[in-house]
Amino acid sequence: MAYKEKKRIMFFGLPWTFTTYEIDEEGIVIDTGFFNKEENDCYMYKVQDVTLKRSLMERMFGLGTVICHTGDVTHKTLELIHIKRSKEVKDYILKASEEARLRRRTVSTLNIDADGDMDEDVD
């Protein structure tokens, strides 16, 4: 499954901007601009966490903002601003990013020391 959404303005959620978001199982592509085009992409396996924000105005017009926290060098956070089906897109990105990490065997682990003495040598 893939999603193609447009950034919308808050006024009735109309797609009046020139920003397009394409999300599939391989990655996220953000295409912006009319005269000066810019394309930014991030592989799905680099997405570490996803946040959904929905203000009162966004909820009134059925919109939401999905924020992807990534391990990408150029953009640590990718924002899919004022999109329709935001909850569905967020859930899809979470699931697809986990599957992409498993496929590439890039599952990251976090080393947490319960005692808090990670720098001390133990004899």
mmCIF file of N, CA and C in Angstrom:
data_model
loop_
_atom_site.group_PDB
_atom_site.id
_atom_site.type_symbol
_atom_site.label_atom_id
_atom_site.label_comp_id
_atom_site.label_asym_id
_atom_site.label_seq_id
_atom_site.Cartn_x
_atom_site.Cartn_y
_atom_site.Cartn_z
ATOM 1 N N MET A 1 0.853 -1.172 0.000
ATOM 2 C CA MET A 1 0.000 0.000 0.000
ATOM 3 C C MET A 1 0.896 1.231 0.000
ATOM 4 N N ALA A 2 0.510 2.230 -0.710
ATOM 5 C CA ALA A 2 1.266 3.478 -0.762
ATOM 6 C C ALA A 2 0.287 4.642 -0.608
ATOM 7 N N TYR A 3 0.807 5.727 -0.095
ATOM 8 C CA TYR A 3 -0.002 6.923 0.096
ATOM 9 C C TYR A 3 0.604 8.066 -0.692
ATOM 10 N N LYS A 4 -0.258 8.881 -1.254
ATOM 11 C CA LYS A 4 0.162 10.125 -1.886
ATOM 12 C C LYS A 4 -0.779 11.196 -1.361
ATOM 13 N N GLU A 5 -0.230 12.117 -0.602
ATOM 14 C CA GLU A 5 -1.018 13.173 0.031
ATOM 15 C C GLU A 5 -0.449 14.526 -0.348
ATOM 16 N N LYS A 6 -1.291 15.544 -0.262
ATOM 17 C CA LYS A 6 -0.866 16.914 -0.497
ATOM 18 C C LYS A 6 -0.987 17.691 0.801
ATOM 19 N N LYS A 7 -0.037 18.602 1.000
ATOM 20 C CA LYS A 7 -0.136 19.512 2.126
ATOM 21 C C LYS A 7 -1.335 20.406 1.872
ATOM 22 N N ARG A 8 -2.112 20.648 2.901
ATOM 23 C CA ARG A 8 -3.335 21.426 2.749
ATOM 24 C C ARG A 8 -3.275 22.666 3.627
ATOM 25 N N ILE A 9 -4.051 23.652 3.254
ATOM 26 C CA ILE A 9 -4.158 24.836 4.104
ATOM 27 C C ILE A 9 -5.238 24.575 5.140
ATOM 28 N N MET A 10 -5.193 25.321 6.218
ATOM 29 C CA MET A 10 -6.151 25.092 7.300
ATOM 30 C C MET A 10 -7.576 25.483 6.902
ATOM 31 N N PHE A 11 -7.741 26.374 5.942
ATOM 32 C CA PHE A 11 -9.066 26.827 5.538
ATOM 33 C C PHE A 11 -9.785 25.714 4.783
ATOM 34 N N PHE A 12 -10.662 25.008 5.448
ATOM 35 C CA PHE A 12 -11.462 23.901 4.918
ATOM 36 C C PHE A 12 -10.620 22.735 4.401
ATOM 37 N N GLY A 13 -9.341 22.712 4.723
ATOM 38 C CA GLY A 13 -8.493 21.599 4.314
ATOM 39 C C GLY A 13 -8.285 21.490 2.827
ATOM 40 N N LEU A 14 -8.239 22.612 2.138
ATOM 41 C CA LEU A 14 -8.075 22.598 0.683
ATOM 42 C C LEU A 14 -6.602 22.400 0.302
ATOM 43 N N PRO A 15 -6.344 21.604 -0.747
ATOM 44 C CA PRO A 15 -4.958 21.374 -1.183
ATOM 45 C C PRO A 15 -4.449 22.533 -2.033
ATOM 46 N N TRP A 16 -4.136 23.651 -1.406
ATOM 47 C CA TRP A 16 -3.791 24.874 -2.110
ATOM 48 C C TRP A 16 -2.281 25.098 -2.188
ATOM 49 N N THR A 17 -1.489 24.182 -1.697
ATOM 50 C CA THR A 17 -0.037 24.350 -1.676
ATOM 51 C C THR A 17 0.604 23.463 -2.746
ATOM 52 N N PHE A 18 1.896 23.610 -2.911
ATOM 53 C CA PHE A 18 2.626 22.842 -3.913
ATOM 54 C C PHE A 18 3.559 21.831 -3.259
ATOM 55 N N THR A 19 3.110 21.256 -2.160
ATOM 56 C CA THR A 19 3.878 20.234 -1.457
ATOM 57 C C THR A 19 3.141 18.906 -1.556
ATOM 58 N N THR A 20 3.871 17.878 -1.992
ATOM 59 C CA THR A 20 3.307 16.537 -2.138
ATOM 60 C C THR A 20 4.137 15.562 -1.317
ATOM 61 N N TYR A 21 3.446 14.664 -0.623
ATOM 62 C CA TYR A 21 4.093 13.627 0.170
ATOM 63 C C TYR A 21 3.778 12.277 -0.458
ATOM 64 N N GLU A 22 4.810 11.471 -0.696
ATOM 65 C CA GLU A 22 4.625 10.113 -1.204
ATOM 66 C C GLU A 22 5.248 9.152 -0.201
ATOM 67 N N ILE A 23 4.438 8.216 0.273
ATOM 68 C CA ILE A 23 4.874 7.266 1.279
ATOM 69 C C ILE A 23 4.627 5.864 0.742
ATOM 70 N N ASP A 24 5.674 5.040 0.715
ATOM 71 C CA ASP A 24 5.507 3.639 0.358
ATOM 72 C C ASP A 24 6.413 2.797 1.245
ATOM 73 N N GLU A 25 6.495 1.499 0.985
ATOM 74 C CA GLU A 25 7.251 0.621 1.864
ATOM 75 C C GLU A 25 8.757 0.851 1.794
ATOM 76 N N GLU A 26 9.240 1.570 0.798
ATOM 77 C CA GLU A 26 10.668 1.839 0.668
ATOM 78 C C GLU A 26 11.091 3.151 1.313
ATOM 79 N N GLY A 27 10.204 4.163 1.315
ATOM 80 C CA GLY A 27 10.605 5.439 1.888
ATOM 81 C C GLY A 27 9.542 6.509 1.816
ATOM 82 N N ILE A 28 9.953 7.705 2.231
ATOM 83 C CA ILE A 28 9.094 8.882 2.244
ATOM 84 C C ILE A 28 9.750 9.937 1.366
ATOM 85 N N VAL A 29 8.963 10.521 0.441
ATOM 86 C CA VAL A 29 9.467 11.555 -0.443
ATOM 87 C C VAL A 29 8.616 12.797 -0.249
ATOM 88 N N ILE A 30 9.269 13.940 0.014
ATOM 89 C CA ILE A 30 8.579 15.214 0.157
ATOM 90 C C ILE A 30 9.012 16.095 -1.006
ATOM 91 N N ASP A 31 8.070 16.464 -1.853
ATOM 92 C CA ASP A 31 8.338 17.282 -3.030
ATOM 93 C C ASP A 31 7.697 18.651 -2.809
ATOM 94 N N THR A 32 8.507 19.712 -2.773
ATOM 95 C CA THR A 32 7.994 21.048 -2.488
ATOM 96 C C THR A 32 8.357 22.016 -3.608
ATOM 97 N N GLY A 33 7.601 23.098 -3.664
ATOM 98 C CA GLY A 33 7.925 24.205 -4.553
ATOM 99 C C GLY A 33 7.174 24.190 -5.866
ATOM 100 N N PHE A 34 7.126 25.369 -6.485
ATOM 101 C CA PHE A 34 6.501 25.529 -7.794
ATOM 102 C C PHE A 34 7.557 25.980 -8.800
ATOM 103 N N PHE A 35 8.207 27.086 -8.531
ATOM 104 C CA PHE A 35 9.282 27.562 -9.400
ATOM 105 C C PHE A 35 10.605 26.879 -9.053
ATOM 106 N N ASN A 36 10.921 26.847 -7.792
ATOM 107 C CA ASN A 36 12.125 26.177 -7.313
ATOM 108 C C ASN A 36 11.720 24.883 -6.624
ATOM 109 N N LYS A 37 11.860 23.776 -7.325
ATOM 110 C CA LYS A 37 11.452 22.477 -6.801
ATOM 111 C C LYS A 37 12.542 21.903 -5.906
ATOM 112 N N GLU A 38 12.116 21.264 -4.824
ATOM 113 C CA GLU A 38 13.039 20.560 -3.934
ATOM 114 C C GLU A 38 12.422 19.226 -3.573
ATOM 115 N N GLU A 39 13.214 18.179 -3.683
ATOM 116 C CA GLU A 39 12.755 16.840 -3.337
ATOM 117 C C GLU A 39 13.617 16.311 -2.199
ATOM 118 N N ASN A 40 12.971 15.910 -1.121
ATOM 119 C CA ASN A 40 13.658 15.367 0.039
ATOM 120 C C ASN A 40 13.107 13.975 0.297
ATOM 121 N N ASP A 41 13.998 13.015 0.471
ATOM 122 C CA ASP A 41 13.512 11.666 0.730
ATOM 123 C C ASP A 41 14.272 11.029 1.881
ATOM 124 N N CYS A 42 13.635 10.028 2.470
ATOM 125 C CA CYS A 42 14.212 9.299 3.590
ATOM 126 C C CYS A 42 13.795 7.840 3.440
ATOM 127 N N TYR A 43 14.779 6.947 3.557
ATOM 128 C CA TYR A 43 14.452 5.528 3.509
ATOM 129 C C TYR A 43 13.628 5.150 4.731
ATOM 130 N N MET A 44 12.711 4.229 4.528
ATOM 131 C CA MET A 44 11.789 3.846 5.589
ATOM 132 C C MET A 44 12.517 3.214 6.783
ATOM 133 N N TYR A 45 13.605 2.507 6.542
ATOM 134 C CA TYR A 45 14.305 1.858 7.656
ATOM 135 C C TYR A 45 14.972 2.868 8.583
ATOM 136 N N LYS A 46 15.136 4.118 8.146
ATOM 137 C CA LYS A 46 15.743 5.151 8.983
ATOM 138 C C LYS A 46 14.748 5.824 9.920
ATOM 139 N N VAL A 47 13.456 5.592 9.718
ATOM 140 C CA VAL A 47 12.435 6.186 10.586
ATOM 141 C C VAL A 47 12.458 5.453 11.917
ATOM 142 N N GLN A 48 12.712 6.195 12.989
ATOM 143 C CA GLN A 48 12.827 5.594 14.316
ATOM 144 C C GLN A 48 11.546 5.712 15.126
ATOM 145 N N ASP A 49 10.844 6.821 14.988
ATOM 146 C CA ASP A 49 9.617 7.032 15.747
ATOM 147 C C ASP A 49 8.723 7.990 14.973
ATOM 148 N N VAL A 50 7.437 7.925 15.261
ATOM 149 C CA VAL A 50 6.456 8.759 14.555
ATOM 150 C C VAL A 50 5.516 9.383 15.575
ATOM 151 N N THR A 51 5.225 10.674 15.379
ATOM 152 C CA THR A 51 4.313 11.403 16.252
ATOM 153 C C THR A 51 3.178 11.969 15.403
ATOM 154 N N LEU A 52 1.974 11.941 15.950
ATOM 155 C CA LEU A 52 0.818 12.542 15.290
ATOM 156 C C LEU A 52 0.354 13.723 16.124
ATOM 157 N N LYS A 53 0.282 14.897 15.504
ATOM 158 C CA LYS A 53 -0.234 16.096 16.169
ATOM 159 C C LYS A 53 -1.481 16.555 15.431
ATOM 160 N N ARG A 54 -2.524 16.857 16.211
ATOM 161 C CA ARG A 54 -3.770 17.334 15.613
ATOM 162 C C ARG A 54 -4.316 18.458 16.486
ATOM 163 N N SER A 55 -4.220 19.678 15.991
ATOM 164 C CA SER A 55 -4.768 20.820 16.714
ATOM 165 C C SER A 55 -6.290 20.810 16.568
ATOM 166 N N LEU A 56 -6.927 21.699 17.290
ATOM 167 C CA LEU A 56 -8.385 21.795 17.200
ATOM 168 C C LEU A 56 -8.831 22.112 15.771
ATOM 169 N N MET A 57 -8.138 23.064 15.140
ATOM 170 C CA MET A 57 -8.504 23.424 13.758
ATOM 171 C C MET A 57 -8.281 22.259 12.807
ATOM 172 N N GLU A 58 -7.174 21.523 12.994
ATOM 173 C CA GLU A 58 -6.916 20.364 12.138
ATOM 174 C C GLU A 58 -8.004 19.313 12.322
ATOM 175 N N ARG A 59 -8.398 19.069 13.555
ATOM 176 C CA ARG A 59 -9.458 18.088 13.807
ATOM 177 C C ARG A 59 -10.771 18.523 13.182
ATOM 178 N N MET A 60 -11.057 19.823 13.215
ATOM 179 C CA MET A 60 -12.316 20.320 12.625
ATOM 180 C C MET A 60 -12.382 20.044 11.126
ATOM 181 N N PHE A 61 -11.221 20.092 10.448
ATOM 182 C CA PHE A 61 -11.197 19.893 9.004
ATOM 183 C C PHE A 61 -10.668 18.524 8.597
ATOM 184 N N GLY A 62 -10.526 17.612 9.565
ATOM 185 C CA GLY A 62 -10.113 16.242 9.265
ATOM 186 C C GLY A 62 -8.662 16.117 8.835
ATOM 187 N N LEU A 63 -7.786 16.958 9.388
ATOM 188 C CA LEU A 63 -6.382 16.951 9.027
ATOM 189 C C LEU A 63 -5.530 16.567 10.224
ATOM 190 N N GLY A 64 -4.242 16.394 9.988
ATOM 191 C CA GLY A 64 -3.290 16.134 11.052
ATOM 192 C C GLY A 64 -1.884 16.313 10.530
ATOM 193 N N THR A 65 -0.924 16.417 11.437
ATOM 194 C CA THR A 65 0.482 16.547 11.079
ATOM 195 C C THR A 65 1.227 15.341 11.635
ATOM 196 N N VAL A 66 1.890 14.617 10.752
ATOM 197 C CA VAL A 66 2.670 13.443 11.128
ATOM 198 C C VAL A 66 4.138 13.856 11.160
ATOM 199 N N ILE A 67 4.798 13.626 12.291
ATOM 200 C CA ILE A 67 6.200 13.981 12.456
ATOM 201 C C ILE A 67 7.005 12.692 12.571
ATOM 202 N N CYS A 68 7.941 12.500 11.646
ATOM 203 C CA CYS A 68 8.790 11.313 11.631
ATOM 204 C C CYS A 68 10.159 11.680 12.183
ATOM 205 N N HIS A 69 10.566 11.028 13.244
ATOM 206 C CA HIS A 69 11.887 11.215 13.830
ATOM 207 C C HIS A 69 12.792 10.165 13.190
ATOM 208 N N THR A 70 13.834 10.631 12.496
ATOM 209 C CA THR A 70 14.638 9.725 11.689
ATOM 210 C C THR A 70 16.096 9.742 12.104
ATOM 211 N N GLY A 71 16.828 8.807 11.559
ATOM 212 C CA GLY A 71 18.268 8.763 11.698
ATOM 213 C C GLY A 71 18.931 9.336 10.457
ATOM 214 N N ASP A 72 18.186 10.092 9.666
ATOM 215 C CA ASP A 72 18.689 10.688 8.433
ATOM 216 C C ASP A 72 19.637 11.835 8.766
ATOM 217 N N VAL A 73 20.671 12.002 7.973
ATOM 218 C CA VAL A 73 21.675 13.029 8.236
ATOM 219 C C VAL A 73 21.145 14.424 7.918
ATOM 220 N N THR A 74 20.440 14.581 6.815
ATOM 221 C CA THR A 74 20.002 15.920 6.385
ATOM 222 C C THR A 74 18.800 16.441 7.141
ATOM 223 N N HIS A 75 17.865 15.576 7.475
ATOM 224 C CA HIS A 75 16.656 16.002 8.190
ATOM 225 C C HIS A 75 16.378 15.022 9.315
ATOM 226 N N LYS A 76 16.591 15.463 10.547
ATOM 227 C CA LYS A 76 16.323 14.604 11.704
ATOM 228 C C LYS A 76 14.828 14.377 11.909
ATOM 229 N N THR A 77 14.018 15.357 11.497
ATOM 230 C CA THR A 77 12.563 15.201 11.572
ATOM 231 C C THR A 77 11.957 15.558 10.229
ATOM 232 N N LEU A 78 11.037 14.732 9.792
ATOM 233 C CA LEU A 78 10.267 15.005 8.580
ATOM 234 C C LEU A 78 8.836 15.286 9.014
ATOM 235 N N GLU A 79 8.285 16.386 8.555
ATOM 236 C CA GLU A 79 6.915 16.738 8.924
ATOM 237 C C GLU A 79 6.016 16.648 7.705
ATOM 238 N N LEU A 80 4.987 15.833 7.825
ATOM 239 C CA LEU A 80 3.941 15.741 6.812
ATOM 240 C C LEU A 80 2.802 16.602 7.336
ATOM 241 N N ILE A 81 2.768 17.849 6.884
ATOM 242 C CA ILE A 81 1.931 18.882 7.496
ATOM 243 C C ILE A 81 0.536 18.915 6.877
ATOM 244 N N HIS A 82 -0.476 18.983 7.742
ATOM 245 C CA HIS A 82 -1.887 19.142 7.357
ATOM 246 C C HIS A 82 -2.304 18.148 6.269
ATOM 247 N N ILE A 83 -2.224 16.850 6.573
ATOM 248 C CA ILE A 83 -2.639 15.846 5.598
ATOM 249 C C ILE A 83 -3.918 15.163 6.053
ATOM 250 N N LYS A 84 -4.670 14.684 5.099
ATOM 251 C CA LYS A 84 -5.854 13.880 5.400
ATOM 252 C C LYS A 84 -5.394 12.462 5.743
ATOM 253 N N ARG A 85 -6.224 11.700 6.419
ATOM 254 C CA ARG A 85 -5.939 10.326 6.840
ATOM 255 C C ARG A 85 -4.643 10.252 7.636
ATOM 256 N N SER A 86 -4.393 11.250 8.486
ATOM 257 C CA SER A 86 -3.122 11.341 9.208
ATOM 258 C C SER A 86 -2.899 10.165 10.155
ATOM 259 N N LYS A 87 -3.913 9.711 10.841
ATOM 260 C CA LYS A 87 -3.784 8.570 11.755
ATOM 261 C C LYS A 87 -3.426 7.312 10.975
ATOM 262 N N GLU A 88 -4.083 7.111 9.857
ATOM 263 C CA GLU A 88 -3.819 5.953 9.010
ATOM 264 C C GLU A 88 -2.386 5.995 8.452
ATOM 265 N N VAL A 89 -1.929 7.169 8.048
ATOM 266 C CA VAL A 89 -0.572 7.333 7.527
ATOM 267 C C VAL A 89 0.453 7.081 8.626
ATOM 268 N N LYS A 90 0.204 7.598 9.830
ATOM 269 C CA LYS A 90 1.124 7.383 10.958
ATOM 270 C C LYS A 90 1.263 5.898 11.263
ATOM 271 N N ASP A 91 0.149 5.195 11.348
ATOM 272 C CA ASP A 91 0.183 3.761 11.627
ATOM 273 C C ASP A 91 0.916 2.998 10.527
ATOM 274 N N TYR A 92 0.698 3.399 9.280
ATOM 275 C CA TYR A 92 1.372 2.754 8.157
ATOM 276 C C TYR A 92 2.882 2.957 8.239
ATOM 277 N N ILE A 93 3.323 4.184 8.539
ATOM 278 C CA ILE A 93 4.755 4.470 8.617
ATOM 279 C C ILE A 93 5.409 3.664 9.746
ATOM 280 N N LEU A 94 4.742 3.582 10.894
ATOM 281 C CA LEU A 94 5.280 2.786 12.008
ATOM 282 C C LEU A 94 5.473 1.328 11.605
ATOM 283 N N LYS A 95 4.457 0.755 10.991
ATOM 284 C CA LYS A 95 4.513 -0.652 10.599
ATOM 285 C C LYS A 95 5.542 -0.866 9.487
ATOM 286 N N ALA A 96 5.533 -0.003 8.475
ATOM 287 C CA ALA A 96 6.446 -0.157 7.339
ATOM 288 C C ALA A 96 7.901 0.055 7.752
ATOM 289 N N SER A 97 8.145 0.981 8.680
ATOM 290 C CA SER A 97 9.525 1.221 9.113
ATOM 291 C C SER A 97 10.064 0.022 9.885
ATOM 292 N N GLU A 98 9.242 -0.585 10.699
ATOM 293 C CA GLU A 98 9.672 -1.778 11.437
ATOM 294 C C GLU A 98 9.956 -2.930 10.480
ATOM 295 N N GLU A 99 9.087 -3.128 9.498
ATOM 296 C CA GLU A 99 9.301 -4.189 8.507
ATOM 297 C C GLU A 99 10.559 -3.930 7.684
ATOM 298 N N ALA A 100 10.811 -2.665 7.336
ATOM 299 C CA ALA A 100 12.003 -2.323 6.556
ATOM 300 C C ALA A 100 13.274 -2.588 7.360
ATOM 301 N N ARG A 101 13.254 -2.282 8.649
ATOM 302 C CA ARG A 101 14.426 -2.561 9.492
ATOM 303 C C ARG A 101 14.670 -4.063 9.602
ATOM 304 N N LEU A 102 13.619 -4.839 9.720
ATOM 305 C CA LEU A 102 13.772 -6.296 9.804
ATOM 306 C C LEU A 102 14.286 -6.870 8.487
ATOM 307 N N ARG A 103 13.799 -6.354 7.359
ATOM 308 C CA ARG A 103 14.263 -6.825 6.051
ATOM 309 C C ARG A 103 15.744 -6.537 5.854
ATOM 310 N N ARG A 104 16.184 -5.371 6.272
ATOM 311 C CA ARG A 104 17.585 -4.970 6.088
ATOM 312 C C ARG A 104 18.471 -5.414 7.244
ATOM 313 N N ARG A 105 17.855 -6.024 8.248
ATOM 314 C CA ARG A 105 18.567 -6.468 9.451
ATOM 315 C C ARG A 105 19.302 -5.309 10.108
ATOM 316 N N THR A 106 18.624 -4.193 10.208
ATOM 317 C CA THR A 106 19.212 -3.001 10.831
ATOM 318 C C THR A 106 18.470 -2.639 12.106
ATOM 319 N N VAL A 107 18.012 -3.640 12.823
ATOM 320 C CA VAL A 107 17.292 -3.394 14.061
ATOM 321 C C VAL A 107 18.280 -2.826 15.070
ATOM 322 N N SER A 108 17.979 -1.645 15.583
ATOM 323 C CA SER A 108 18.893 -1.015 16.544
ATOM 324 C C SER A 108 18.509 -1.432 17.956
ATOM 325 N N THR A 109 19.536 -1.567 18.786
ATOM 326 C CA THR A 109 19.306 -1.893 20.185
ATOM 327 C C THR A 109 19.865 -0.774 21.034
ATOM 328 N N LEU A 110 19.311 -0.601 22.188
ATOM 329 C CA LEU A 110 19.727 0.451 23.099
ATOM 330 C C LEU A 110 20.327 -0.201 24.331
ATOM 331 N N ASN A 111 21.545 0.183 24.673
ATOM 332 C CA ASN A 111 22.231 -0.386 25.825
ATOM 333 C C ASN A 111 21.970 0.503 27.034
ATOM 334 N N ILE A 112 21.152 0.026 27.942
ATOM 335 C CA ILE A 112 20.815 0.781 29.142
ATOM 336 C C ILE A 112 21.358 0.020 30.339
ATOM 337 N N ASP A 113 22.177 0.701 31.134
ATOM 338 C CA ASP A 113 22.757 0.107 32.327
ATOM 339 C C ASP A 113 21.889 0.499 33.521
ATOM 340 N N ALA A 114 21.333 -0.468 34.191
ATOM 341 C CA ALA A 114 20.408 -0.201 35.294
ATOM 342 C C ALA A 114 21.088 0.461 36.479
ATOM 343 N N ASP A 115 22.378 0.196 36.684
ATOM 344 C CA ASP A 115 23.086 0.766 37.827
ATOM 345 C C ASP A 115 23.538 2.196 37.574
ATOM 346 N N GLY A 116 23.636 2.588 36.315
ATOM 347 C CA GLY A 116 24.053 3.942 35.988
ATOM 348 C C GLY A 116 25.554 4.137 36.029
ATOM 349 N N ASP A 117 26.339 3.047 36.119
ATOM 350 C CA ASP A 117 27.797 3.166 36.196
ATOM 351 C C ASP A 117 28.437 2.573 34.940
ATOM 352 N N MET A 118 28.052 3.106 33.810
ATOM 353 C CA MET A 118 28.536 2.560 32.546
ATOM 354 C C MET A 118 30.019 2.835 32.317
ATOM 355 N N ASP A 119 30.610 3.883 32.915
ATOM 356 C CA ASP A 119 31.987 4.245 32.691
ATOM 357 C C ASP A 119 32.959 3.550 33.656
ATOM 358 N N GLU A 120 32.450 2.935 34.707
ATOM 359 C CA GLU A 120 33.311 2.305 35.708
ATOM 360 C C GLU A 120 33.714 0.912 35.242
ATOM 361 N N ASP A 121 34.966 0.563 35.512
ATOM 362 C CA ASP A 121 35.464 -0.772 35.195
ATOM 363 C C ASP A 121 35.099 -1.721 36.340
ATOM 364 N N VAL A 122 34.651 -2.889 35.996
ATOM 365 C CA VAL A 122 34.297 -3.897 36.982
ATOM 366 C C VAL A 122 35.364 -4.973 36.959
ATOM 367 N N ASP A 123 35.983 -5.265 38.134
ATOM 368 C CA ASP A 123 37.036 -6.282 38.208
ATOM 369 C C ASP A 123 36.469 -7.629 38.537
#
